[in-house]
PDB file of C-alpha atoms in Angstrom:
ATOM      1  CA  UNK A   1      -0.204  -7.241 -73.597  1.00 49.00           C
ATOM      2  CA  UNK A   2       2.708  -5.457 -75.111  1.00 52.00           C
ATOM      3  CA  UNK A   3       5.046  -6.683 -72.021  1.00 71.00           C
ATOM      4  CA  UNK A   4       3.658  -9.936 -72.852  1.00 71.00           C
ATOM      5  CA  UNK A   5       4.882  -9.250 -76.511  1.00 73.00           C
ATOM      6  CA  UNK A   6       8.309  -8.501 -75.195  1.00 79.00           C
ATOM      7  CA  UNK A   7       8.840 -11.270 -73.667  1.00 81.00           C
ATOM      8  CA  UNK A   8       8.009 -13.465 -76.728  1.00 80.00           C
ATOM      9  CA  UNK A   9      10.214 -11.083 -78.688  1.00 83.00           C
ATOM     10  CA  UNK A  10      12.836 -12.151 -75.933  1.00 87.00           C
ATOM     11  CA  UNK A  11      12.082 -16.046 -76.247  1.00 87.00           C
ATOM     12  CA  UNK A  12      12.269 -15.707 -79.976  1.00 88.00           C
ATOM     13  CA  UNK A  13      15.403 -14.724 -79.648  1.00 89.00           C
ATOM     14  CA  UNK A  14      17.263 -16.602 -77.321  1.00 92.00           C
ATOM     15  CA  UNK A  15      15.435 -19.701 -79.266  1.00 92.00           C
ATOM     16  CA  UNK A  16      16.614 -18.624 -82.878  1.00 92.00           C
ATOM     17  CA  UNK A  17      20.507 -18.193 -81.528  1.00 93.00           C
ATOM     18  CA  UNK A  18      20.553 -21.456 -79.860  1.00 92.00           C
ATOM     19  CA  UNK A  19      19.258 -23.387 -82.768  1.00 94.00           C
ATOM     20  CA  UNK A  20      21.113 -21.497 -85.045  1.00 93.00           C
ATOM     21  CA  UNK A  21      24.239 -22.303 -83.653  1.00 92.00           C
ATOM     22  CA  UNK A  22      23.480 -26.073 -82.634  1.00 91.00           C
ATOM     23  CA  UNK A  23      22.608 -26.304 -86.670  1.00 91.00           C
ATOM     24  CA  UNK A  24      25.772 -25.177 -87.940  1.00 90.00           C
ATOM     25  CA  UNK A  25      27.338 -26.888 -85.013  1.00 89.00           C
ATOM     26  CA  UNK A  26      25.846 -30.247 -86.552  1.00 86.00           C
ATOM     27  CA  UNK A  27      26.245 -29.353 -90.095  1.00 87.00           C
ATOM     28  CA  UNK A  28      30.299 -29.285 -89.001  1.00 84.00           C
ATOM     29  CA  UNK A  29      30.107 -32.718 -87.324  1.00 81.00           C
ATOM     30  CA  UNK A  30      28.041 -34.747 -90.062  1.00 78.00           C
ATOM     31  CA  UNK A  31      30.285 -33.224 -92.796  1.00 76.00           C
ATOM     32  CA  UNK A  32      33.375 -33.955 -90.665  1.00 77.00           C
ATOM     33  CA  UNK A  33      32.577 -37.106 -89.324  1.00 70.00           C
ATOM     34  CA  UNK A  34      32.880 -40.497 -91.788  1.00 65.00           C
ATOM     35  CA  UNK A  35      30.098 -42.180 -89.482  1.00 69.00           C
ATOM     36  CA  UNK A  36      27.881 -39.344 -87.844  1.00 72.00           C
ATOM     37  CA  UNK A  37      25.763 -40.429 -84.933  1.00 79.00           C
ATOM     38  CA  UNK A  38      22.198 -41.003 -86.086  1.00 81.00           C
ATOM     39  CA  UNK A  39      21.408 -38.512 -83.258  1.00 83.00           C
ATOM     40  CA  UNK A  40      23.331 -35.925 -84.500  1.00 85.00           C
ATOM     41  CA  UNK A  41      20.990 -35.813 -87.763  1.00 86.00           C
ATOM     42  CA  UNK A  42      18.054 -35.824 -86.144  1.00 90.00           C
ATOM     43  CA  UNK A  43      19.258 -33.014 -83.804  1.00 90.00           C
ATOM     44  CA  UNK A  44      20.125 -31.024 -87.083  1.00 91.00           C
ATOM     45  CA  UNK A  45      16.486 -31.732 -88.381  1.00 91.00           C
ATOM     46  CA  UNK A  46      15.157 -30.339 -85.344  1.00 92.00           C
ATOM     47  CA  UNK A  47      17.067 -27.351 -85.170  1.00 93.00           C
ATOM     48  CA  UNK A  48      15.848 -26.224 -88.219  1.00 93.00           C
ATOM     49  CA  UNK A  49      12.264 -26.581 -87.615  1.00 94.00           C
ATOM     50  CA  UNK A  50      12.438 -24.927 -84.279  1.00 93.00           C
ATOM     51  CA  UNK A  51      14.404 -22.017 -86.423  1.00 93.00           C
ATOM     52  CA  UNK A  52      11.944 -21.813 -89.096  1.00 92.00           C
ATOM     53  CA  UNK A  53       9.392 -21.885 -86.455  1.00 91.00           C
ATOM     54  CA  UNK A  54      10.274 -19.356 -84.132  1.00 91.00           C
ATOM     55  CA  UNK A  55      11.370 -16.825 -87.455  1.00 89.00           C
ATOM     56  CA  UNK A  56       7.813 -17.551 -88.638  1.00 87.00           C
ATOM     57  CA  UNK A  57       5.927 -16.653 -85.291  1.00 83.00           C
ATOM     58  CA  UNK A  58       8.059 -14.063 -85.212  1.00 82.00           C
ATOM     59  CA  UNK A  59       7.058 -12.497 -88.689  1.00 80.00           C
ATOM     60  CA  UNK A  60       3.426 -13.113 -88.116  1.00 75.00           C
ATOM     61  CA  UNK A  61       3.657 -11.532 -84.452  1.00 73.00           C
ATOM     62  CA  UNK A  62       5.232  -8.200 -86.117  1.00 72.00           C
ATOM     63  CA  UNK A  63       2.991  -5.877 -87.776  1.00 63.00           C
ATOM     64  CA  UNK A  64       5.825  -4.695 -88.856  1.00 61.00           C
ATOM     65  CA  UNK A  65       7.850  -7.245 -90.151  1.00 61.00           C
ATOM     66  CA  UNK A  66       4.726  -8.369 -91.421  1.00 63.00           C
ATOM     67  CA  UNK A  67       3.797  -5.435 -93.320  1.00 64.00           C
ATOM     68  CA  UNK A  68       7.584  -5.422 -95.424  1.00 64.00           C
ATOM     69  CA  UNK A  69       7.290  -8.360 -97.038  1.00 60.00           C
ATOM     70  CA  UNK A  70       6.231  -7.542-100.817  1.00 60.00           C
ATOM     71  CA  UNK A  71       3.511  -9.254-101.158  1.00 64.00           C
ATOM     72  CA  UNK A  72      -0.375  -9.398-100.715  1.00 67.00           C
ATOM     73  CA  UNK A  73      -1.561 -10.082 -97.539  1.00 71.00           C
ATOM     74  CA  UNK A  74      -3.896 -12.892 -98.280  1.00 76.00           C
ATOM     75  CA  UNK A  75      -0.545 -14.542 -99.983  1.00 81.00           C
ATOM     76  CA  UNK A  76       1.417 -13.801 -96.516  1.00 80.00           C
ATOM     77  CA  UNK A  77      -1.216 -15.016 -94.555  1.00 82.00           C
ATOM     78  CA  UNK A  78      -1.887 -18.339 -96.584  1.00 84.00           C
ATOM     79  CA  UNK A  79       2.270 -19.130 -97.035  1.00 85.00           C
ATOM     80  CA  UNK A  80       3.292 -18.075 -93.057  1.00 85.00           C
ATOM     81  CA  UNK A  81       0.441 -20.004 -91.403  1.00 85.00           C
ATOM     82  CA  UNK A  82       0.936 -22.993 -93.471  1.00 89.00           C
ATOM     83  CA  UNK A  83       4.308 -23.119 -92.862  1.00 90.00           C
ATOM     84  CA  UNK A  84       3.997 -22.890 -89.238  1.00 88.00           C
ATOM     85  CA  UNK A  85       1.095 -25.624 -88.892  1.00 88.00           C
ATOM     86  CA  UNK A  86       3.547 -27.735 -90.878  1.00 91.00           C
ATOM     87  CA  UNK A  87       6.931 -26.754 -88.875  1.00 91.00           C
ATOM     88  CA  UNK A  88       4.477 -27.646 -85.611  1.00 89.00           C
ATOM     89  CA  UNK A  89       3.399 -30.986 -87.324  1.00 89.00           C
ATOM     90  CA  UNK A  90       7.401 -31.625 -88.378  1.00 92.00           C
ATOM     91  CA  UNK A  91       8.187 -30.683 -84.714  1.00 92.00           C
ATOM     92  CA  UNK A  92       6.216 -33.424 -82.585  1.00 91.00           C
ATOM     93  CA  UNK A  93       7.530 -36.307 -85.436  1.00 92.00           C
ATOM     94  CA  UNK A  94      10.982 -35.528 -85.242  1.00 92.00           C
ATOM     95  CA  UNK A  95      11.037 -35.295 -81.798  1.00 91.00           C
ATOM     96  CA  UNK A  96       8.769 -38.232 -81.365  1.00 91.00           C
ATOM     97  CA  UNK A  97      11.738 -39.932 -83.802  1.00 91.00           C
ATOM     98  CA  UNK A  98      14.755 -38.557 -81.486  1.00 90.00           C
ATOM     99  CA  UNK A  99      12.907 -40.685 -78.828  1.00 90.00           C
ATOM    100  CA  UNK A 100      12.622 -43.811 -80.862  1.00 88.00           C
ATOM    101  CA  UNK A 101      16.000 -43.678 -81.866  1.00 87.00           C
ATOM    102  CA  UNK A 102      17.625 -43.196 -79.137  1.00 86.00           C
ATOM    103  CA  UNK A 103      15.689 -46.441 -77.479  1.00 85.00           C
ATOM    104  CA  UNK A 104      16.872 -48.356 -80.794  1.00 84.00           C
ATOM    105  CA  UNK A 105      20.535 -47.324 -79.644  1.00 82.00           C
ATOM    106  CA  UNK A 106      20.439 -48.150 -76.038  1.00 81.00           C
ATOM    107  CA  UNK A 107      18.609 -51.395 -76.790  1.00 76.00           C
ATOM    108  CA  UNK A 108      20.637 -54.314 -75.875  1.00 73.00           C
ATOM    109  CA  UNK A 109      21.174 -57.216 -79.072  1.00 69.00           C
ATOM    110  CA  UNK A 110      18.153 -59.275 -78.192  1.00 64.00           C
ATOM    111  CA  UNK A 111      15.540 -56.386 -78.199  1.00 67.00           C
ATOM    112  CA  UNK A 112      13.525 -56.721 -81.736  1.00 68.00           C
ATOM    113  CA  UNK A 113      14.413 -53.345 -82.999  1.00 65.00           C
ATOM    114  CA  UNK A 114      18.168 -53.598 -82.359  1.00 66.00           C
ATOM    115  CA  UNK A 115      18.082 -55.582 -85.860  1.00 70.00           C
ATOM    116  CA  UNK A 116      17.759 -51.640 -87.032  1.00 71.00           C
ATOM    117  CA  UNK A 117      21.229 -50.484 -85.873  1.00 71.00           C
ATOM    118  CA  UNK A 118      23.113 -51.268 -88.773  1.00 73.00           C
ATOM    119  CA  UNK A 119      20.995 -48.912 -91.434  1.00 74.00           C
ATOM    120  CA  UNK A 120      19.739 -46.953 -88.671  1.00 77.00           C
ATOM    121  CA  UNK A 121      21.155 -43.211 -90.925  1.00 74.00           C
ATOM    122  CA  UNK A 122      19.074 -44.703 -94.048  1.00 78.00           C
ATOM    123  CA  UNK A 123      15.991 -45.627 -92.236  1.00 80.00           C
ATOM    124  CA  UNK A 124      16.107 -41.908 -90.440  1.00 85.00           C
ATOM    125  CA  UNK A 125      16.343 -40.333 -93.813  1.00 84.00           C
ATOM    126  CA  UNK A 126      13.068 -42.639 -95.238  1.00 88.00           C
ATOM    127  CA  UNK A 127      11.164 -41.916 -91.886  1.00 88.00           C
ATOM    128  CA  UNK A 128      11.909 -37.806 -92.721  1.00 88.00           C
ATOM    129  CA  UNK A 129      10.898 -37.911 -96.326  1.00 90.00           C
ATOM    130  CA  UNK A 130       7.833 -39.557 -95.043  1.00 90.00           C
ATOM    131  CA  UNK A 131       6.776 -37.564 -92.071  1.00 91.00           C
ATOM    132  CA  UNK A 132       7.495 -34.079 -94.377  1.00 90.00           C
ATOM    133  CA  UNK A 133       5.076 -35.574 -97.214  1.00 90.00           C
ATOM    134  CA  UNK A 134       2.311 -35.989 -94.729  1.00 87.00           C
ATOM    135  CA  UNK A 135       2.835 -33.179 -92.428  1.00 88.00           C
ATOM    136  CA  UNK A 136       2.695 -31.089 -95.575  1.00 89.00           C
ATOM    137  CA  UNK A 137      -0.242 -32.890 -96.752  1.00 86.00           C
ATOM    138  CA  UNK A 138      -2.268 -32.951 -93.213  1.00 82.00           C
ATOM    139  CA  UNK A 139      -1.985 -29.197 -93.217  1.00 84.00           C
ATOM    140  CA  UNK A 140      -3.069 -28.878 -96.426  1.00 83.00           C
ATOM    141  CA  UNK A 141      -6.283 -26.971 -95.522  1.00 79.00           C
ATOM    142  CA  UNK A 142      -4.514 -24.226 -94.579  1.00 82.00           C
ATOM    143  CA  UNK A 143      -3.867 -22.990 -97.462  1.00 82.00           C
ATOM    144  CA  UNK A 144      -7.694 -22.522 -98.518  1.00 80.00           C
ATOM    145  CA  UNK A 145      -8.799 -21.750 -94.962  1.00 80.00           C
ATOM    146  CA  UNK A 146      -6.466 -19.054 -94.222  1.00 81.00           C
ATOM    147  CA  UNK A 147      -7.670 -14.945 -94.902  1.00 78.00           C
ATOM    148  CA  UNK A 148      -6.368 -11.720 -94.678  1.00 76.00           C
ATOM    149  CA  UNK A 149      -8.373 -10.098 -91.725  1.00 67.00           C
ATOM    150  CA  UNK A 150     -11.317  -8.629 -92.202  1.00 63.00           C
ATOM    151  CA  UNK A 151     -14.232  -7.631 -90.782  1.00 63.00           C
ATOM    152  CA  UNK A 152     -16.514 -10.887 -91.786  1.00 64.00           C
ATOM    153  CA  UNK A 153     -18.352 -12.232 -88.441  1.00 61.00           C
ATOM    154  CA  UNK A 154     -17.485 -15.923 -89.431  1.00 63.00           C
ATOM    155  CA  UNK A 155     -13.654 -15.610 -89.612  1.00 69.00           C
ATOM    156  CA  UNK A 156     -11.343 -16.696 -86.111  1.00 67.00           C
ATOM    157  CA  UNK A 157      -8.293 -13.763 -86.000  1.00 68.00           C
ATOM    158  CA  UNK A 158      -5.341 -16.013 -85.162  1.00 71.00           C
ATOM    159  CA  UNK A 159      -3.320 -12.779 -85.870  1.00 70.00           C
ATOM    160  CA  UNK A 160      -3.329  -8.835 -86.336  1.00 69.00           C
ATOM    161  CA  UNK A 161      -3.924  -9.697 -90.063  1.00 72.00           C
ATOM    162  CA  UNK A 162      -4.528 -13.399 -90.586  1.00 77.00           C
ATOM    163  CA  UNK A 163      -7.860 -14.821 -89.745  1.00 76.00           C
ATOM    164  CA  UNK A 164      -8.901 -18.705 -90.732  1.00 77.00           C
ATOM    165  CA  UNK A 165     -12.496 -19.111 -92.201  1.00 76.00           C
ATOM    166  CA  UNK A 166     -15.375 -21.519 -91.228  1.00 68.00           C
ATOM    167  CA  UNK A 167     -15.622 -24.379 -93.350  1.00 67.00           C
ATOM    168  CA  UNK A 168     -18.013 -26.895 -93.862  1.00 66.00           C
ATOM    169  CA  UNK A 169     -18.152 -28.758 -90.749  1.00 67.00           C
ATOM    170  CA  UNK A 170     -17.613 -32.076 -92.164  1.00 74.00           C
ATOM    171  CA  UNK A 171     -14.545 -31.349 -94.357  1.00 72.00           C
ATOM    172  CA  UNK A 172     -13.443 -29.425 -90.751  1.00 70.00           C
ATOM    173  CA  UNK A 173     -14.489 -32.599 -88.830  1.00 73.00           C
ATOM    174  CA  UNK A 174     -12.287 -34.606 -91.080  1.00 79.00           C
ATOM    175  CA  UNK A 175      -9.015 -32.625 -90.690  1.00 75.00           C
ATOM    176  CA  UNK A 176      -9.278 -32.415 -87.323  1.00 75.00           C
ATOM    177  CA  UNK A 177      -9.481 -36.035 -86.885  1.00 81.00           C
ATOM    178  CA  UNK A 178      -6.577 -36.528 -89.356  1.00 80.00           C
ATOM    179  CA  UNK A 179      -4.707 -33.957 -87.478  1.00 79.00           C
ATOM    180  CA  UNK A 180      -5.540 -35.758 -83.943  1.00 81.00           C
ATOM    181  CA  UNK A 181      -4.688 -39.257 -85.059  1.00 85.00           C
ATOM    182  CA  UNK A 182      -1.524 -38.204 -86.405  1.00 85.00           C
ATOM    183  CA  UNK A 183      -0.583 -36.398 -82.864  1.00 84.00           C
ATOM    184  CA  UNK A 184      -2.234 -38.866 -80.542  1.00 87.00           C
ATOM    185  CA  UNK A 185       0.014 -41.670 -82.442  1.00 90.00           C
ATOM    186  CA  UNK A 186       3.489 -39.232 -81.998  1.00 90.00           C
ATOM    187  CA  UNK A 187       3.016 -38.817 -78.299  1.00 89.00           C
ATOM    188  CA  UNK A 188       2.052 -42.317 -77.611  1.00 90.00           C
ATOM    189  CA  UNK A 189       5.099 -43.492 -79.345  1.00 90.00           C
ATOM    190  CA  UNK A 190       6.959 -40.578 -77.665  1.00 90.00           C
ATOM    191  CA  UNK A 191       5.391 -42.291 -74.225  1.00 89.00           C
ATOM    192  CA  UNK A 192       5.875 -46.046 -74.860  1.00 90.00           C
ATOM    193  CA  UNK A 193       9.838 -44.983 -75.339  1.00 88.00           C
ATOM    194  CA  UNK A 194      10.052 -42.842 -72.201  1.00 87.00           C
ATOM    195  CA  UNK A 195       9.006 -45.477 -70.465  1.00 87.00           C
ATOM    196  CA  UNK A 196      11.467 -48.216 -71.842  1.00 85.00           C
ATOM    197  CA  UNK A 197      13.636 -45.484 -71.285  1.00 85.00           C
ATOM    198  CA  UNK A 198      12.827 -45.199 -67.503  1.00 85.00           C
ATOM    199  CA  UNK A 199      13.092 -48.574 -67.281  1.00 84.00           C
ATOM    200  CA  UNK A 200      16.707 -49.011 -69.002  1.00 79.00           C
ATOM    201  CA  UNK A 201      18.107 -45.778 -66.095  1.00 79.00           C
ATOM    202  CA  UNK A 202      16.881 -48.230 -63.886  1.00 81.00           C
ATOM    203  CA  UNK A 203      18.582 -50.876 -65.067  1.00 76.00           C
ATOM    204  CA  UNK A 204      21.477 -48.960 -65.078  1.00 65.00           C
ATOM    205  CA  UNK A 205      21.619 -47.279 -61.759  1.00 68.00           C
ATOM    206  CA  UNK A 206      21.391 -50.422 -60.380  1.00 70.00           C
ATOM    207  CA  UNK A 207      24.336 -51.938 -62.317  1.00 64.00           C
ATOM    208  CA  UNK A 208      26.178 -48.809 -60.977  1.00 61.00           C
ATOM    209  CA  UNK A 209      24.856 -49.235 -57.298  1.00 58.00           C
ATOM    210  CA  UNK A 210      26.308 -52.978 -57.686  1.00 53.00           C
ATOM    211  CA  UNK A 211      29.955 -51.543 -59.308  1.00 53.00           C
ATOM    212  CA  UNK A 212      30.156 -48.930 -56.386  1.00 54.00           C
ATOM    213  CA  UNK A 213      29.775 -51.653 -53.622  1.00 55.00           C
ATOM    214  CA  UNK A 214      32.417 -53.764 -55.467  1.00 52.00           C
ATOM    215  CA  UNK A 215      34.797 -51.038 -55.223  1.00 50.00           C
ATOM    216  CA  UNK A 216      34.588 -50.262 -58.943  1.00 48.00           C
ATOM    217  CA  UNK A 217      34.259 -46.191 -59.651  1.00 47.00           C
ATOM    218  CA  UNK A 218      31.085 -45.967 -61.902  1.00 48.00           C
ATOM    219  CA  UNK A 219      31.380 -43.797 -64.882  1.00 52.00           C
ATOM    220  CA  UNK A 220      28.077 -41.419 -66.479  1.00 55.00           C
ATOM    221  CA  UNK A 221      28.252 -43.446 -70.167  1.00 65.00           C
ATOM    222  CA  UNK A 222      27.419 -41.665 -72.632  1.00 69.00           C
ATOM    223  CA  UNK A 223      24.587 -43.639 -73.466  1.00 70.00           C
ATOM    224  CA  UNK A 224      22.985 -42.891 -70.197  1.00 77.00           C
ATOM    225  CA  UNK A 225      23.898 -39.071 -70.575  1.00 78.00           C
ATOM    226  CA  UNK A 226      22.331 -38.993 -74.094  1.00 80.00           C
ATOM    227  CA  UNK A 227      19.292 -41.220 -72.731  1.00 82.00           C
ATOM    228  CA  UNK A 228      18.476 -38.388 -70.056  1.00 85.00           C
ATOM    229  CA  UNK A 229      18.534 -35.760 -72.535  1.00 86.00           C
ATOM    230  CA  UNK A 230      16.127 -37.015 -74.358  1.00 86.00           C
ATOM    231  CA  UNK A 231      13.888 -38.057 -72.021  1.00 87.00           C
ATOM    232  CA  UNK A 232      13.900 -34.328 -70.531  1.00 88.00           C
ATOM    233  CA  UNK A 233      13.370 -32.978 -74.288  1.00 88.00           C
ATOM    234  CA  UNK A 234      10.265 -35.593 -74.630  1.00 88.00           C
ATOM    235  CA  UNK A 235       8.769 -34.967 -71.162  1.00 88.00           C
ATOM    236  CA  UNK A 236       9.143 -31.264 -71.554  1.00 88.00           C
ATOM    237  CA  UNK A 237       7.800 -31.753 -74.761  1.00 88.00           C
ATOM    238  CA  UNK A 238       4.477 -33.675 -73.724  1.00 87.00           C
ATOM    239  CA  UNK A 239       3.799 -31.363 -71.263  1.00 88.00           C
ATOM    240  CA  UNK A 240       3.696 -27.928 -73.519  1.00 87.00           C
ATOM    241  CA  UNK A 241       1.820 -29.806 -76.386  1.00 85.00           C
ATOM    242  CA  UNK A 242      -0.985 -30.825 -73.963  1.00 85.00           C
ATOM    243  CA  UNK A 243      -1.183 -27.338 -72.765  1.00 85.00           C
ATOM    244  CA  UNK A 244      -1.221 -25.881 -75.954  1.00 83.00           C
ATOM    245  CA  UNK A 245      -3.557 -28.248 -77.052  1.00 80.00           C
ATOM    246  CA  UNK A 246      -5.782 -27.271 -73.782  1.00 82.00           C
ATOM    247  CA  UNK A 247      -5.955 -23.676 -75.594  1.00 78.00           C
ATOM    248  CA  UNK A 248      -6.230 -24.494 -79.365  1.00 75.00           C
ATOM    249  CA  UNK A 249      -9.279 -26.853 -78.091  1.00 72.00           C
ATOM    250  CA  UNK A 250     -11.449 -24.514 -76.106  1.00 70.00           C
ATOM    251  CA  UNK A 251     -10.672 -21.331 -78.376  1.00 67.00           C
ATOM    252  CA  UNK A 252     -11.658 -23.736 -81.515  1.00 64.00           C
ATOM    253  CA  UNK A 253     -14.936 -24.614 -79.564  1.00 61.00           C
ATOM    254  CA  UNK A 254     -15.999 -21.211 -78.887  1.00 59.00           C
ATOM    255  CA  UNK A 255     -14.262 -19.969 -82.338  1.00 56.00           C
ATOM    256  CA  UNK A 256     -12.494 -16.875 -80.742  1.00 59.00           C
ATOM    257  CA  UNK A 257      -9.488 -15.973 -79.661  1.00 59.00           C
ATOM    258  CA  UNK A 258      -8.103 -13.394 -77.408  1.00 65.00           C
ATOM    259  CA  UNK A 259      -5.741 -11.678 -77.562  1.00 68.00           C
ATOM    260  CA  UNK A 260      -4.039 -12.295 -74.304  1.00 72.00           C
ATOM    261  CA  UNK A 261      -5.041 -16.163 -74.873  1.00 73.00           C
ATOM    262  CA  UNK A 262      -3.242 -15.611 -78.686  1.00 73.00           C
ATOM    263  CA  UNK A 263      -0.006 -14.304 -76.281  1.00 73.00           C
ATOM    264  CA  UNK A 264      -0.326 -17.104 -73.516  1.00 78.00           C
ATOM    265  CA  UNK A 265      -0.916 -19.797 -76.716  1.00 78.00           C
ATOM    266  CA  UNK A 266       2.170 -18.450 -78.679  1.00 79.00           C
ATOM    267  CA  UNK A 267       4.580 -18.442 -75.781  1.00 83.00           C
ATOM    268  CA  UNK A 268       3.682 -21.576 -74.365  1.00 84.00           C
ATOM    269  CA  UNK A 269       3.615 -23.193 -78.269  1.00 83.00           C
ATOM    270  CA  UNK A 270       7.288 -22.197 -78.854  1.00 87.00           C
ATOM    271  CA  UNK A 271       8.306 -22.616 -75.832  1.00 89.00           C
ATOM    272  CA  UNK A 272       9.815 -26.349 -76.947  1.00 89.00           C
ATOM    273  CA  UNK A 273      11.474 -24.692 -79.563  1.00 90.00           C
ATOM    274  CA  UNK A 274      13.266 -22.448 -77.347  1.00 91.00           C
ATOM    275  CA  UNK A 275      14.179 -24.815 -74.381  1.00 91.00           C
ATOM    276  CA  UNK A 276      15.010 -27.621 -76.141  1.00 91.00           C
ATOM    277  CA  UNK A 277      18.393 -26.492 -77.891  1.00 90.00           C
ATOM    278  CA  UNK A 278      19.523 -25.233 -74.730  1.00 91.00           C
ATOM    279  CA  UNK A 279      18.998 -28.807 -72.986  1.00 90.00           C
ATOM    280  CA  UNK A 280      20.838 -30.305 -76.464  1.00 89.00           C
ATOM    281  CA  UNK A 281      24.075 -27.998 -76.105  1.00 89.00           C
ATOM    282  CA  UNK A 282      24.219 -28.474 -72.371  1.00 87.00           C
ATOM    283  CA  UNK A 283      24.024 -31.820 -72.224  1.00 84.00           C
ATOM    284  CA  UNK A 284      26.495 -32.385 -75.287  1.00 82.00           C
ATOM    285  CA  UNK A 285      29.911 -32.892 -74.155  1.00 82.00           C
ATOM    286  CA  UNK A 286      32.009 -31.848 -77.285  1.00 82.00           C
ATOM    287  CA  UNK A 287      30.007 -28.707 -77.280  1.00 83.00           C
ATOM    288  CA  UNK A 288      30.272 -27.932 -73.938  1.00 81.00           C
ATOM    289  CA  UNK A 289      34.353 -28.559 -73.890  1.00 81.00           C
ATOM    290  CA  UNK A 290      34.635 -26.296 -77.344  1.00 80.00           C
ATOM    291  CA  UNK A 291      32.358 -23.685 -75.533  1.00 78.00           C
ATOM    292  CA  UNK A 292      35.020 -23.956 -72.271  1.00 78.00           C
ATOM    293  CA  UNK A 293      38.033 -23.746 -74.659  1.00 78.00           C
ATOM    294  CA  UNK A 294      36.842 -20.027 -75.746  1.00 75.00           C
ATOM    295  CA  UNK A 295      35.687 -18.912 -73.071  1.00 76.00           C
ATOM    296  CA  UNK A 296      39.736 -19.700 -71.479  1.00 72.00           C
ATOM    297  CA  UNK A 297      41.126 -18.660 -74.559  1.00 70.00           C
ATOM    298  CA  UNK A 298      39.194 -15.365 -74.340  1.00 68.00           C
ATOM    299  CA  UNK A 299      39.595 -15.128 -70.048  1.00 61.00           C
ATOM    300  CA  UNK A 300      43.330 -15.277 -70.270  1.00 64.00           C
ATOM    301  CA  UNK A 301      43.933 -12.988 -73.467  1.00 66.00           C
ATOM    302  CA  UNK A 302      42.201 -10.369 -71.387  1.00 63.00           C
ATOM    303  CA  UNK A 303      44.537 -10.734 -68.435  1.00 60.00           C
TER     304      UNK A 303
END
């Protein structure tokens, strides 16, 4: 258990550096830039949920950092695990909107939501003021189901000090279908645009297999680079949140967690958060040439 704990600790923190510095990295471009790419906002969304995320696993994995925070632990408790259900709610829209975006981009004049392009950085900003108002009223429950540990029989430990308490199964019933729908719908969307996706690579591979056997050097565009990306971010994505799911559905069933399963759950849960700013800064070209300018600069003032 406690090398399991080390290498969360490790995740956390390879995770929380990367999305730190593809935040500020994005905070640079959109204030530089007079026309920022849509992408480049949502990227900068995302980075700062996955931060927020992986500080607040962090805190609620540390008994210590846990225990210095002023406050009561019943506050700690109710504030830290609502925040995290709602940075995991903001997580799968925002990706699930990276994906959606990025198909609106690609999408040649004729498709039906290339009429978006033109107020594609206002509609973003509606679709984030939306998804925040309902993630943080979806999660709601939280809040009143959440406990300081104790030793009640009826409580499910989610932490060392936080517990959640049972709740009339109805009102529980109801917020777990809420909570269902609203995931079910973000990772079919996420799916449908994979798929046009998929189908647009094709497209393109073929238009480069037919420029190659005219003689004509094919070039990576960057649409097709940034089209990639994303689909390995979504695919990735789909794949954690079902096995996370997997967990959160059997340990709700039998209302217990164990420890080791509370380990497994939380590494595999931010794992996302962790991987996916790595995939965004290596597949970003003006990162990756700033990141080979200092590592020269810094190679030949040592010689």
């Amino acid at each position: 258990m406690l090398s399991l704990k080390h290498v969360y600790f490790f995740e956390a923190g390879i995770g929380i550096l990367a999305n730190t510095f593809l935040l500020v990295f994005h905070i640079f471009t959109i204030h530089q830039m007079h026309r920022p790419r849509p992408t480049d906002m949502i990227t900068c969304q995302l980075a700062f949920v996955h931060m927020v995320m992986l500080l607040i696993a962090l805190y609620i994995s540390s008994a210590d950092m846990f225990k210095s925070l002023g406050f009561p632990n019943e506050l700690k408790c109710k504030v830290m695990l609502y925040v995290s259900r709602v940075s995991r709610g903001l997580s799968i829209s925002i990706t699930c909107l990276l994906s959606i975006v990025q198909v609106i981009t690609i999408s040649p004049s004729s498709f039906y939501l290339s009429r978006f392009k033109q107020k594609l950085t206002k509609h973003i900003a509606i679709a984030f003021f939306c998804i925040c108002c309902f993630s943080l009223c979806s999660n709601s429950n939280m809040i009143i189901n959440t406990v300081a540990h104790s030793n009640r029989t009826n409580l499910l430990n989610v932490s060392k000090y936080c517990s959640l308490s049972s709740i009339n199964s109805i009102v529980r019933a109801l917020y777990r279908m809420i909570n269902l729908s609203q995931n079910i719908f973000f990772v079919g969307m996420m799916l449908l645009s994979s798929m046009y996706m998929v189908i647009f690579l094709c497209s393109h591979q073929r238009k480069s297999e037919y420029l190659h056997s005219m003689s004509i050097s094919p070039r990576t565009s960057p649409a097709k680079r940034a089209t990639c990306t994303v689909l390995v971010l979504v695919s990735f994505f789909v794949i954690m949140y079902c096995v996370d799911s997997i967990i959160s559905f059997f340990s709700a069933v039998l209302w217990k967690y164990e420890p080791v399963v509370l380990g497994v759950q939380t590494l595999v849960g931010n794992m996302d958060a962790t991987v996916s700013p790595l995939v965004l800064i290596s597949s970003d070209k003006r990162i990756v040439d700033i990141l080979k300018k200092v590592i020269f600069a810094n190679f030949f003032k040592s010689q």
